[in-house]
């Protein structure tokens, strides 16, 4: 017995070293789960030792807290389990989606519980529940069986050891950030986790959020940004009053932005060859339309941040690593946007997206961004899907025309496509593809590129059909079309023609002969530059970009102004936010009930603009519904005849969220 106690004491005296070894093992396990490859994890450790050490130290800090407990083995197991839970969850998540597990997912646990059946079958869920139960039981047994350190603990010595570990870790992380070993901006969470490690990436997305407050932030510093008389006589901006709303050329056309999911010129890739040109329409447009490279804030994913920049004029790089303003500040706050600015000129604003309306909180965020309508997948009929179950973009031509025809005045339409979305299959999926890959580095990349390039080919056809439909429209129209980011195909800088992973391509087309002006630009500048060409200078953010782009303090002042209007005191507008959320209507075409019909014991609702997502509801409860067509729905359950007259139609997305309900 004495020997056992002596061994335990010996073990505990060298426990910090043991914890270091455990931290290394845990890091390897977590990276293996995140990469779905032990070889990949070992390669990461060998090829990026400094990054691996930083991740290991972060884990070491957490499990070193076990030194304060008498049952150190039990405490170590429990603290290690927290990191293992992150690693296991991340591995499971990455098996089902492109974006790794991050802190924002933990704030959406209720939504995650609602959609868990979309990813896992019943047997898998039961197995997971049993596994959790066994873990709890194992923890209880472990607590009872593990040895307990006797005698007094030297808390001063333990505290000193833990402080040394924390300081060393903080120093390593700070040094890694300053030297560029660790990234501080994540254009793509999946790539960030791969390059920076799971532990660091997970924690940094939690710790660093929002825009940092400028050191000299004050009403005077914000007013000092504007030296050209853009503000009123009182040194503040008042929307409408301090805007020149007279168009320079007497023209305020309809403005359409078309953000094409993962769209790029495949010929930009040096080591992949194709049987024919995938983008003949886009290439033809480049010859006659304004064009150039577009600097975007994302690679492989991050669509929401690209549209955020184009609609607000704010750089997504100002925010925390991997942060989406759509999931943070804009869920509750309003701010100046293009829809708010153009409203001063009588524009109506429409958002269109052929995907889920609640994805990235767009059904909430677009209200805060000033849109009048939002047409998403749940309000579209005759949607054709890709083999990977994404809506094809051809449906968007009809949606854009519907938006144009929905008002008598001018329209601003922001359209977000989805057809080119990954993940791309690494095996043969397409039968008789129009375009084949004739040369690729390996078999898996060949099939991924072949799938992708055929989606791009169809997206290019859609672009051509859209412009053909807009050419003869009886109102002036300007269209800005661009890819939101490069596809998630592990493209490296040396594979690209210009070596820039953040470069997309854009064209500016019009049906009234807008002069061709080629230039490279960024997503947050493209709208102010277009409006300047149209003679429009409404909105203080627009004025800032138009008048101060290229000046020495441009980036710093843009960051300060962005902070003021999103997190600060709105000094630029006199201390109050003048922008309010809109009463945004879901869908351009209103869903209406014409009559409720009873045939025998069955009820039917006749009406207008129903879709497959239309469900009969009663007092807020969604009922079992059979979609029979755009004008008729059938109720597939019994209701009290006295309640039938109160039935309504709700648009319900696949995760059961109700997007709208008829009056």
PDB file of N, CA and C in Angstrom, residues 264-270 293 486 495-500 503-505:
ATOM      1  N   UNK A 264     -16.121  31.432 -61.382  1.00  0.00           N
ATOM      2  CA  UNK A 264     -14.829  31.934 -61.836  1.00  0.00           C
ATOM      3  C   UNK A 264     -14.572  31.425 -63.253  1.00  0.00           C
ATOM      4  N   UNK A 265     -13.576  31.996 -63.890  1.00  0.00           N
ATOM      5  CA  UNK A 265     -13.138  31.512 -65.190  1.00  0.00           C
ATOM      6  C   UNK A 265     -12.246  30.295 -64.953  1.00  0.00           C
ATOM      7  N   UNK A 266     -12.696  29.099 -65.308  1.00  0.00           N
ATOM      8  CA  UNK A 266     -11.877  27.898 -65.053  1.00  0.00           C
ATOM      9  C   UNK A 266     -10.512  27.947 -65.736  1.00  0.00           C
ATOM     10  N   UNK A 267     -10.403  28.752 -66.803  1.00  0.00           N
ATOM     11  CA  UNK A 267      -9.130  28.839 -67.509  1.00  0.00           C
ATOM     12  C   UNK A 267      -8.057  29.539 -66.674  1.00  0.00           C
ATOM     13  N   UNK A 268      -8.459  30.133 -65.557  1.00  0.00           N
ATOM     14  CA  UNK A 268      -7.477  30.764 -64.671  1.00  0.00           C
ATOM     15  C   UNK A 268      -6.603  29.731 -63.972  1.00  0.00           C
ATOM     16  N   UNK A 269      -7.072  28.489 -63.917  1.00  0.00           N
ATOM     17  CA  UNK A 269      -6.326  27.421 -63.241  1.00  0.00           C
ATOM     18  C   UNK A 269      -5.295  26.840 -64.203  1.00  0.00           C
ATOM     19  N   UNK A 270      -4.053  26.827 -63.778  1.00  0.00           N
ATOM     20  CA  UNK A 270      -2.958  26.448 -64.680  1.00  0.00           C
ATOM     21  C   UNK A 270      -2.842  24.943 -64.911  1.00  0.00           C
ATOM     22  N   UNK A 293     -10.634  42.563 -62.007  1.00  0.00           N
ATOM     23  CA  UNK A 293     -10.612  41.670 -60.851  1.00  0.00           C
ATOM     24  C   UNK A 293     -11.320  42.346 -59.685  1.00  0.00           C
ATOM     25  N   UNK A 486     -13.658  32.118 -54.942  1.00  0.00           N
ATOM     26  CA  UNK A 486     -13.187  30.931 -55.658  1.00  0.00           C
ATOM     27  C   UNK A 486     -13.868  29.693 -55.080  1.00  0.00           C
ATOM     28  N   UNK A 495      -1.448  28.039 -58.517  1.00  0.00           N
ATOM     29  CA  UNK A 495      -2.314  27.501 -59.568  1.00  0.00           C
ATOM     30  C   UNK A 495      -3.038  28.595 -60.343  1.00  0.00           C
ATOM     31  N   UNK A 496      -3.116  29.786 -59.757  1.00  0.00           N
ATOM     32  CA  UNK A 496      -3.911  30.865 -60.345  1.00  0.00           C
ATOM     33  C   UNK A 496      -3.088  31.733 -61.284  1.00  0.00           C
ATOM     34  N   UNK A 497      -3.776  32.275 -62.291  1.00  0.00           N
ATOM     35  CA  UNK A 497      -3.087  33.118 -63.258  1.00  0.00           C
ATOM     36  C   UNK A 497      -2.510  34.379 -62.626  1.00  0.00           C
ATOM     37  N   UNK A 498      -3.211  34.954 -61.627  1.00  0.00           N
ATOM     38  CA  UNK A 498      -2.702  36.175 -60.991  1.00  0.00           C
ATOM     39  C   UNK A 498      -2.189  35.938 -59.576  1.00  0.00           C
ATOM     40  N   UNK A 499      -2.217  34.694 -59.110  1.00  0.00           N
ATOM     41  CA  UNK A 499      -1.667  34.355 -57.815  1.00  0.00           C
ATOM     42  C   UNK A 499      -2.407  34.910 -56.622  1.00  0.00           C
ATOM     43  N   UNK A 500      -3.658  35.351 -56.807  1.00  0.00           N
ATOM     44  CA  UNK A 500      -4.418  35.963 -55.710  1.00  0.00           C
ATOM     45  C   UNK A 500      -5.671  35.145 -55.433  1.00  0.00           C
ATOM     46  N   UNK A 503      -9.219  37.013 -55.420  1.00  0.00           N
ATOM     47  CA  UNK A 503      -9.652  37.760 -56.602  1.00  0.00           C
ATOM     48  C   UNK A 503     -10.740  37.011 -57.354  1.00  0.00           C
ATOM     49  N   UNK A 504     -11.836  37.710 -57.592  1.00  0.00           N
ATOM     50  CA  UNK A 504     -12.893  37.210 -58.453  1.00  0.00           C
ATOM     51  C   UNK A 504     -12.889  38.079 -59.709  1.00  0.00           C
ATOM     52  N   UNK A 505     -13.896  37.932 -60.547  1.00  0.00           N
ATOM     53  CA  UNK A 505     -14.020  38.752 -61.748  1.00  0.00           C
ATOM     54  C   UNK A 505     -15.425  39.327 -61.813  1.00  0.00           C
TER      55      UNK A 505
END
